[in-house]
CSV table of C-alpha atoms in Angstrom, one decimal:
chain,number,residue,atom,x,y,z
M,22,UNK,CA,-175.9,70.0,-62.4
M,23,UNK,CA,-175.4,72.7,-65.1
M,24,UNK,CA,-172.2,71.0,-66.2
M,25,UNK,CA,-171.4,67.4,-66.7
M,26,UNK,CA,-169.6,65.8,-63.9
M,27,UNK,CA,-165.9,64.7,-64.2
M,28,UNK,CA,-164.6,61.3,-63.3
M,29,UNK,CA,-163.3,62.6,-59.9
M,30,UNK,CA,-166.6,64.2,-59.1
M,31,UNK,CA,-168.5,61.0,-60.0
M,32,UNK,CA,-166.3,59.0,-57.7
M,33,UNK,CA,-166.6,61.6,-54.9
M,34,UNK,CA,-170.3,61.5,-55.1
M,35,UNK,CA,-170.4,57.7,-55.1
M,36,UNK,CA,-168.2,57.5,-52.0
M,37,UNK,CA,-170.2,60.3,-50.3
M,38,UNK,CA,-173.4,58.5,-51.2
M,39,UNK,CA,-172.0,55.3,-49.6
M,40,UNK,CA,-170.6,56.8,-46.5
M,41,UNK,CA,-173.3,59.5,-46.0
M,42,UNK,CA,-176.0,57.0,-45.1
M,43,UNK,CA,-175.2,54.2,-42.7
M,44,UNK,CA,-178.4,52.3,-43.6
M,45,UNK,CA,-177.4,52.2,-47.3
M,46,UNK,CA,-173.9,51.0,-46.4
M,47,UNK,CA,-175.2,48.3,-44.1
M,48,UNK,CA,-177.9,47.2,-46.6
M,49,UNK,CA,-175.3,46.9,-49.4
M,50,UNK,CA,-173.0,45.0,-47.1
M,51,UNK,CA,-175.7,42.4,-46.5
M,52,UNK,CA,-176.5,42.2,-50.2
M,53,UNK,CA,-172.9,41.7,-51.2
M,54,UNK,CA,-172.1,39.1,-48.6
M,55,UNK,CA,-173.3,36.0,-50.6
M,56,UNK,CA,-171.3,37.2,-53.7
M,57,UNK,CA,-168.2,37.8,-51.5
M,58,UNK,CA,-168.3,34.3,-50.1
M,59,UNK,CA,-168.8,32.7,-53.5
M,60,UNK,CA,-166.0,34.9,-55.1
M,61,UNK,CA,-163.4,33.5,-52.8
M,62,UNK,CA,-164.1,30.0,-54.1
M,63,UNK,CA,-164.4,31.2,-57.7
M,64,UNK,CA,-161.2,33.2,-57.6
M,65,UNK,CA,-159.2,30.2,-56.3
M,66,UNK,CA,-160.6,28.2,-59.2
M,67,UNK,CA,-159.8,31.0,-61.6
M,68,UNK,CA,-156.2,31.3,-60.3
M,69,UNK,CA,-155.6,27.6,-60.9
M,70,UNK,CA,-157.1,27.8,-64.4
M,71,UNK,CA,-154.9,30.7,-65.3
M,72,UNK,CA,-151.9,28.8,-63.9
M,73,UNK,CA,-152.6,25.8,-66.1
M,74,UNK,CA,-153.1,28.0,-69.1
M,75,UNK,CA,-149.8,29.8,-68.5
M,76,UNK,CA,-148.0,26.5,-68.2
M,77,UNK,CA,-149.5,25.2,-71.3
M,78,UNK,CA,-148.6,28.3,-73.3
M,79,UNK,CA,-145.1,28.3,-71.8
M,80,UNK,CA,-144.5,24.8,-73.1
M,81,UNK,CA,-145.9,25.8,-76.5
M,82,UNK,CA,-143.4,28.6,-76.7
M,83,UNK,CA,-140.5,26.4,-75.5
M,84,UNK,CA,-139.8,28.1,-72.2
M,85,UNK,CA,-136.9,26.7,-70.2
M,86,UNK,CA,-138.8,27.4,-67.0
M,87,UNK,CA,-142.6,27.4,-66.4
M,88,UNK,CA,-142.4,30.7,-64.5
M,89,UNK,CA,-144.4,30.4,-61.3
M,90,UNK,CA,-146.2,27.0,-61.8
M,91,UNK,CA,-143.5,24.4,-62.4
M,92,UNK,CA,-145.3,21.7,-60.5
M,93,UNK,CA,-148.6,21.7,-62.4
M,94,UNK,CA,-149.8,19.2,-64.9
M,95,UNK,CA,-151.3,20.6,-68.1
M,96,UNK,CA,-153.4,17.5,-68.4
M,97,UNK,CA,-155.9,19.1,-66.0
M,98,UNK,CA,-156.3,22.3,-68.1
M,99,UNK,CA,-159.5,21.3,-69.9
M,100,UNK,CA,-161.4,20.1,-66.7
M,101,UNK,CA,-160.4,23.3,-64.9
M,102,UNK,CA,-161.5,25.4,-67.9
M,103,UNK,CA,-164.9,23.7,-67.9
M,104,UNK,CA,-165.3,24.0,-64.2
M,105,UNK,CA,-164.4,27.6,-64.0
M,106,UNK,CA,-166.6,28.4,-67.0
M,107,UNK,CA,-169.6,26.7,-65.4
M,108,UNK,CA,-169.0,28.6,-62.2
M,109,UNK,CA,-168.9,31.8,-64.1
M,110,UNK,CA,-171.9,31.4,-66.3
M,111,UNK,CA,-174.3,29.9,-63.8
M,112,UNK,CA,-173.9,30.8,-60.1
M,113,UNK,CA,-171.6,33.8,-60.4
M,114,UNK,CA,-173.6,35.6,-63.1
M,115,UNK,CA,-176.8,35.0,-61.2
M,116,UNK,CA,-175.4,36.2,-57.9
M,117,UNK,CA,-173.8,39.2,-59.6
M,118,UNK,CA,-177.1,40.1,-61.3
M,119,UNK,CA,-179.0,40.0,-58.0
M,120,UNK,CA,-176.3,42.0,-56.1
M,121,UNK,CA,-176.0,44.6,-58.9
M,122,UNK,CA,-179.7,45.1,-59.2
M,123,UNK,CA,-180.1,45.6,-55.5
M,124,UNK,CA,-177.2,48.0,-55.2
M,125,UNK,CA,-178.4,50.1,-58.1
M,126,UNK,CA,-182.0,50.2,-56.8
M,127,UNK,CA,-181.0,51.0,-53.2
M,128,UNK,CA,-178.5,53.7,-54.2
M,129,UNK,CA,-181.0,55.3,-56.5
M,130,UNK,CA,-183.6,55.4,-53.7
M,131,UNK,CA,-181.1,57.2,-51.4
M,132,UNK,CA,-179.7,59.5,-54.2
M,133,UNK,CA,-183.2,60.7,-55.2
M,134,UNK,CA,-184.9,60.6,-51.8
M,135,UNK,CA,-185.8,63.8,-50.0
M,136,UNK,CA,-185.8,62.0,-46.6
M,137,UNK,CA,-182.7,62.8,-44.5
M,138,UNK,CA,-181.7,60.1,-43.6
M,139,UNK,CA,-183.9,57.4,-45.2
M,140,UNK,CA,-184.8,54.6,-42.8
M,141,UNK,CA,-183.7,51.0,-43.2
M,142,UNK,CA,-187.2,49.6,-43.5
M,143,UNK,CA,-188.2,52.1,-46.2
M,144,UNK,CA,-184.9,51.5,-48.1
M,145,UNK,CA,-185.4,47.8,-48.1
M,146,UNK,CA,-189.1,48.0,-49.1
M,147,UNK,CA,-188.5,50.4,-52.0
M,148,UNK,CA,-185.4,48.6,-53.2
M,149,UNK,CA,-187.1,45.2,-53.2
M,150,UNK,CA,-190.1,46.6,-55.0
M,151,UNK,CA,-188.0,48.1,-57.7
M,152,UNK,CA,-186.1,44.8,-58.2
M,153,UNK,CA,-189.3,42.8,-58.3
M,154,UNK,CA,-190.9,45.1,-60.9
M,155,UNK,CA,-187.8,45.1,-63.1
M,156,UNK,CA,-186.7,41.5,-62.7
M,157,UNK,CA,-187.6,40.5,-66.2
M,158,UNK,CA,-186.0,43.5,-67.9
M,159,UNK,CA,-182.8,43.1,-65.8
M,160,UNK,CA,-182.5,39.4,-66.7
M,161,UNK,CA,-182.9,40.0,-70.4
M,162,UNK,CA,-180.4,42.9,-70.4
M,163,UNK,CA,-177.9,40.9,-68.3
M,164,UNK,CA,-178.0,38.1,-70.9
M,165,UNK,CA,-177.1,40.5,-73.6
M,166,UNK,CA,-174.4,42.0,-71.5
M,167,UNK,CA,-173.0,38.6,-70.6
M,168,UNK,CA,-172.8,37.5,-74.2
M,169,UNK,CA,-171.1,40.7,-75.3
M,170,UNK,CA,-168.7,41.1,-72.3
M,171,UNK,CA,-167.7,37.5,-72.3
M,172,UNK,CA,-166.8,37.4,-75.9
M,173,UNK,CA,-164.8,40.6,-75.8
M,174,UNK,CA,-163.1,39.7,-72.5
M,175,UNK,CA,-162.0,36.3,-73.7
M,176,UNK,CA,-160.5,37.8,-76.8
M,177,UNK,CA,-158.8,40.4,-74.6
M,178,UNK,CA,-157.4,37.8,-72.2
M,179,UNK,CA,-156.2,35.4,-74.9
M,180,UNK,CA,-154.5,38.3,-76.7
M,181,UNK,CA,-152.8,39.4,-73.5
M,182,UNK,CA,-151.5,35.9,-72.8
M,183,UNK,CA,-150.2,35.5,-76.4
M,184,UNK,CA,-148.6,39.0,-76.3
M,185,UNK,CA,-146.9,38.2,-72.9
M,186,UNK,CA,-145.5,34.9,-74.0
M,187,UNK,CA,-144.6,36.3,-77.4
M,188,UNK,CA,-142.4,38.9,-75.8
M,189,UNK,CA,-140.6,36.5,-73.6
M,190,UNK,CA,-140.3,33.4,-75.8
M,191,UNK,CA,-137.0,32.1,-76.8
M,192,UNK,CA,-137.6,33.2,-80.3
M,193,UNK,CA,-138.0,36.9,-79.3
M,194,UNK,CA,-135.1,36.6,-76.9
M,195,UNK,CA,-132.8,35.4,-79.6
M,196,UNK,CA,-133.9,38.3,-81.8
M,197,UNK,CA,-133.3,41.0,-79.2
M,198,UNK,CA,-130.4,39.7,-77.2
M,199,UNK,CA,-128.2,37.9,-79.8
M,200,UNK,CA,-127.8,40.9,-82.2
M,201,UNK,CA,-126.8,43.2,-79.3
M,202,UNK,CA,-123.8,41.1,-78.2
M,203,UNK,CA,-121.4,41.8,-81.1
M,204,UNK,CA,-120.6,45.1,-82.6
M,205,UNK,CA,-122.8,46.0,-85.6
M,206,UNK,CA,-120.7,45.9,-88.8
M,207,UNK,CA,-123.4,46.6,-91.3
M,208,UNK,CA,-127.1,47.4,-91.6
M,209,UNK,CA,-128.1,43.8,-92.1
M,210,UNK,CA,-127.2,43.0,-88.5
M,211,UNK,CA,-129.8,45.5,-87.4
M,212,UNK,CA,-132.6,44.0,-89.3
M,213,UNK,CA,-133.7,41.4,-86.6
M,214,UNK,CA,-133.7,44.2,-84.0
M,215,UNK,CA,-135.8,46.4,-86.2
M,216,UNK,CA,-138.2,43.6,-86.9
M,217,UNK,CA,-138.6,42.9,-83.2
M,218,UNK,CA,-139.1,46.7,-82.5
M,219,UNK,CA,-141.9,46.9,-85.1
M,220,UNK,CA,-143.5,43.8,-83.8
M,221,UNK,CA,-143.5,45.2,-80.2
M,222,UNK,CA,-144.9,48.5,-81.5
M,223,UNK,CA,-147.7,46.7,-83.4
M,224,UNK,CA,-148.6,44.4,-80.6
M,225,UNK,CA,-148.5,47.2,-78.0
M,226,UNK,CA,-150.8,49.4,-80.2
M,227,UNK,CA,-153.3,46.5,-80.7
M,228,UNK,CA,-153.2,45.8,-76.9
M,229,UNK,CA,-154.0,49.5,-76.1
M,230,UNK,CA,-156.7,49.6,-78.8
M,231,UNK,CA,-158.4,46.4,-77.4
M,232,UNK,CA,-158.2,47.8,-73.9
M,233,UNK,CA,-159.9,51.0,-74.9
M,234,UNK,CA,-162.6,49.1,-76.8
M,235,UNK,CA,-163.2,46.9,-73.7
M,236,UNK,CA,-163.5,49.9,-71.5
M,237,UNK,CA,-165.9,51.7,-73.8
M,238,UNK,CA,-168.0,48.6,-74.1
M,239,UNK,CA,-168.0,48.2,-70.3
M,240,UNK,CA,-169.3,51.7,-69.9
M,241,UNK,CA,-172.2,51.1,-72.2
M,242,UNK,CA,-173.0,47.6,-70.8
M,243,UNK,CA,-173.0,48.9,-67.2
M,244,UNK,CA,-175.2,51.9,-68.2
M,245,UNK,CA,-177.7,49.5,-69.9
M,246,UNK,CA,-178.2,47.5,-66.7
M,247,UNK,CA,-178.7,50.7,-64.8
M,248,UNK,CA,-181.3,51.8,-67.4
M,249,UNK,CA,-183.2,48.5,-67.1
M,250,UNK,CA,-183.4,49.0,-63.3
M,251,UNK,CA,-184.1,52.7,-63.1
M,252,UNK,CA,-185.9,53.8,-66.2
M,253,UNK,CA,-189.4,54.8,-65.5
M,254,UNK,CA,-190.9,53.1,-68.6
M,255,UNK,CA,-191.5,49.4,-68.3
M,256,UNK,CA,-189.8,46.7,-70.4
M,257,UNK,CA,-186.7,48.7,-71.3
M,258,UNK,CA,-184.4,45.7,-71.8
M,259,UNK,CA,-182.0,44.1,-74.2
M,260,UNK,CA,-181.4,46.1,-77.4
M,261,UNK,CA,-183.6,48.9,-76.2
M,262,UNK,CA,-181.6,49.3,-73.0
M,263,UNK,CA,-178.3,49.3,-74.9
M,264,UNK,CA,-179.7,51.9,-77.4
M,265,UNK,CA,-181.0,54.1,-74.7
M,266,UNK,CA,-177.7,53.8,-72.9
M,267,UNK,CA,-175.8,54.9,-76.0
M,268,UNK,CA,-178.2,57.8,-76.4
M,269,UNK,CA,-177.8,59.0,-72.8
M,270,UNK,CA,-174.0,58.7,-73.0
M,271,UNK,CA,-173.6,60.7,-76.2
M,272,UNK,CA,-171.1,63.5,-75.5
M,273,UNK,CA,-169.8,61.7,-72.3
M,274,UNK,CA,-167.9,58.9,-73.9
M,275,UNK,CA,-164.4,60.1,-72.9
M,276,UNK,CA,-165.4,60.6,-69.3
M,277,UNK,CA,-167.0,57.1,-69.2
M,278,UNK,CA,-163.9,55.6,-70.8
M,279,UNK,CA,-161.6,57.0,-68.2
M,280,UNK,CA,-163.9,55.9,-65.4
M,281,UNK,CA,-163.9,52.3,-66.7
M,282,UNK,CA,-160.2,52.3,-67.1
M,283,UNK,CA,-159.8,53.3,-63.5
M,284,UNK,CA,-161.8,50.3,-62.4
M,285,UNK,CA,-160.1,48.0,-64.9
M,286,UNK,CA,-156.7,48.9,-63.6
M,287,UNK,CA,-157.9,48.5,-60.0
M,288,UNK,CA,-159.2,45.0,-60.7
M,289,UNK,CA,-156.0,43.9,-62.4
M,290,UNK,CA,-153.8,45.4,-59.7
M,291,UNK,CA,-155.6,43.5,-57.0
M,292,UNK,CA,-155.5,40.2,-58.8
M,293,UNK,CA,-151.9,40.1,-60.2
M,294,UNK,CA,-150.1,39.9,-56.8
M,295,UNK,CA,-152.2,36.9,-55.8
M,296,UNK,CA,-151.5,35.2,-59.1
M,297,UNK,CA,-147.8,35.9,-58.6
M,298,UNK,CA,-147.8,34.5,-55.0
M,299,UNK,CA,-149.6,31.3,-56.1
M,300,UNK,CA,-152.4,31.8,-53.6
M,301,UNK,CA,-154.4,28.9,-55.0
M,302,UNK,CA,-151.5,26.5,-54.4
M,303,UNK,CA,-150.8,27.5,-50.9
M,304,UNK,CA,-151.3,24.6,-48.4
M,305,UNK,CA,-150.9,26.8,-45.3
M,306,UNK,CA,-154.2,28.5,-45.6
M,307,UNK,CA,-152.6,31.9,-46.3
M,308,UNK,CA,-153.7,31.6,-49.9
M,309,UNK,CA,-157.3,31.6,-49.0
M,310,UNK,CA,-156.7,34.5,-46.6
M,311,UNK,CA,-155.0,36.6,-49.2
M,312,UNK,CA,-157.6,35.7,-51.8
M,313,UNK,CA,-160.4,36.8,-49.3
M,314,UNK,CA,-158.5,40.1,-48.8
M,315,UNK,CA,-158.4,41.0,-52.4
M,316,UNK,CA,-161.9,39.7,-53.1
M,317,UNK,CA,-163.0,42.1,-50.4
M,318,UNK,CA,-161.2,44.9,-52.2
M,319,UNK,CA,-162.9,43.8,-55.5
M,320,UNK,CA,-166.3,43.9,-53.8
M,321,UNK,CA,-165.7,47.4,-52.4
M,322,UNK,CA,-164.5,48.6,-55.8
M,323,UNK,CA,-167.6,46.9,-57.4
M,324,UNK,CA,-169.9,48.8,-55.0
M,325,UNK,CA,-168.2,52.1,-55.7
M,326,UNK,CA,-168.4,51.4,-59.5
M,327,UNK,CA,-172.2,50.8,-59.5
M,328,UNK,CA,-172.8,53.8,-57.2
M,329,UNK,CA,-170.8,55.9,-59.7
M,330,UNK,CA,-172.8,54.4,-62.5
M,331,UNK,CA,-176.0,55.5,-60.8
M,332,UNK,CA,-174.7,59.0,-60.4
M,333,UNK,CA,-173.6,58.9,-64.0
M,334,UNK,CA,-177.0,57.7,-65.2
M,335,UNK,CA,-178.8,60.7,-63.6
M,336,UNK,CA,-176.1,63.1,-64.8
M,337,UNK,CA,-176.4,61.8,-68.4
M,338,UNK,CA,-180.2,61.7,-68.3
M,339,UNK,CA,-180.5,65.3,-67.0
M,340,UNK,CA,-178.1,66.5,-69.7
M,341,UNK,CA,-180.0,64.6,-72.4
M,342,UNK,CA,-183.4,66.0,-71.3
M,343,UNK,CA,-182.0,69.5,-71.1
M,344,UNK,CA,-180.6,69.2,-74.6
M,345,UNK,CA,-183.9,67.8,-75.8
M,346,UNK,CA,-185.8,70.7,-74.2
M,347,UNK,CA,-183.5,73.2,-75.8
M,348,UNK,CA,-184.0,71.7,-79.2
M,349,UNK,CA,-187.8,71.8,-78.8
M,350,UNK,CA,-187.7,75.4,-77.7
M,351,UNK,CA,-185.6,76.3,-80.7
M,352,UNK,CA,-188.1,74.9,-83.1
M,353,UNK,CA,-190.3,77.5,-84.8
M,354,UNK,CA,-193.9,77.5,-83.7
M,355,UNK,CA,-196.2,75.6,-85.9
M,356,UNK,CA,-198.7,77.6,-88.0
């Protein structure tokens, strides 16, 4: 590990770590099963909430057609928002914390173990011991991460919806389509098109900026959870975990950004088709089947992400300790 690992190398090591030890793969499968079952129910609720939100915004922007959810009533928007929020903040966050902590602890045991291969009993015992010893630190750090990630993601999601409906509202359509029909006779007829073009450029730039900020934040938040689980010192949590995460990641920010962008695109790509096909509104049972399929893909991507974060943690830590040792060696001897 003389050079820092690239994104492709991190993902390769994560996949190799998962597939190279059948006991680790089976243990992670068992740990992820409760979260998988709950996510099917949660994603159906989330799809319905997004549907109500889209219909509400479409009426606010005076759409002639409510896109894919014409038969929904916006009167149920607030109850669904409350229900989905409670599901996210209480059972989902708790299950996700337990699953994440277990995956990180188990993958670290295999990644640093000299046993080839490590047995199931030893893997379970050492993983449970790590989780039990770091339960308080992980809980505190997860609360910080939940507060930061939720606030940033809500802003990102609302901005995305407003951007989407702003592009396709009747007002913007009248600006972009109406001036294009007749021949332009003077410069004044181009003004609405230029205004629309500038608006699109500004909104697109803001969207890319927020996406980058969200991905950078995700890289630091994920590393702080890994730090709380794996750091040798006790009670590394909250602000201390976030600070140590930023210290370890110094010089690796671009790589971490690209890695988080990969998983963000993967999560969006798996959810959008199900939203388009109205899985939560299907009465034939296919909606639940499709939702279960993409929830399985999300769980697999989540496992690979945390395995990559473990590999990234050790890579960043080794690089940091090497730089620290070089600085100490470069200091003149004290007289």
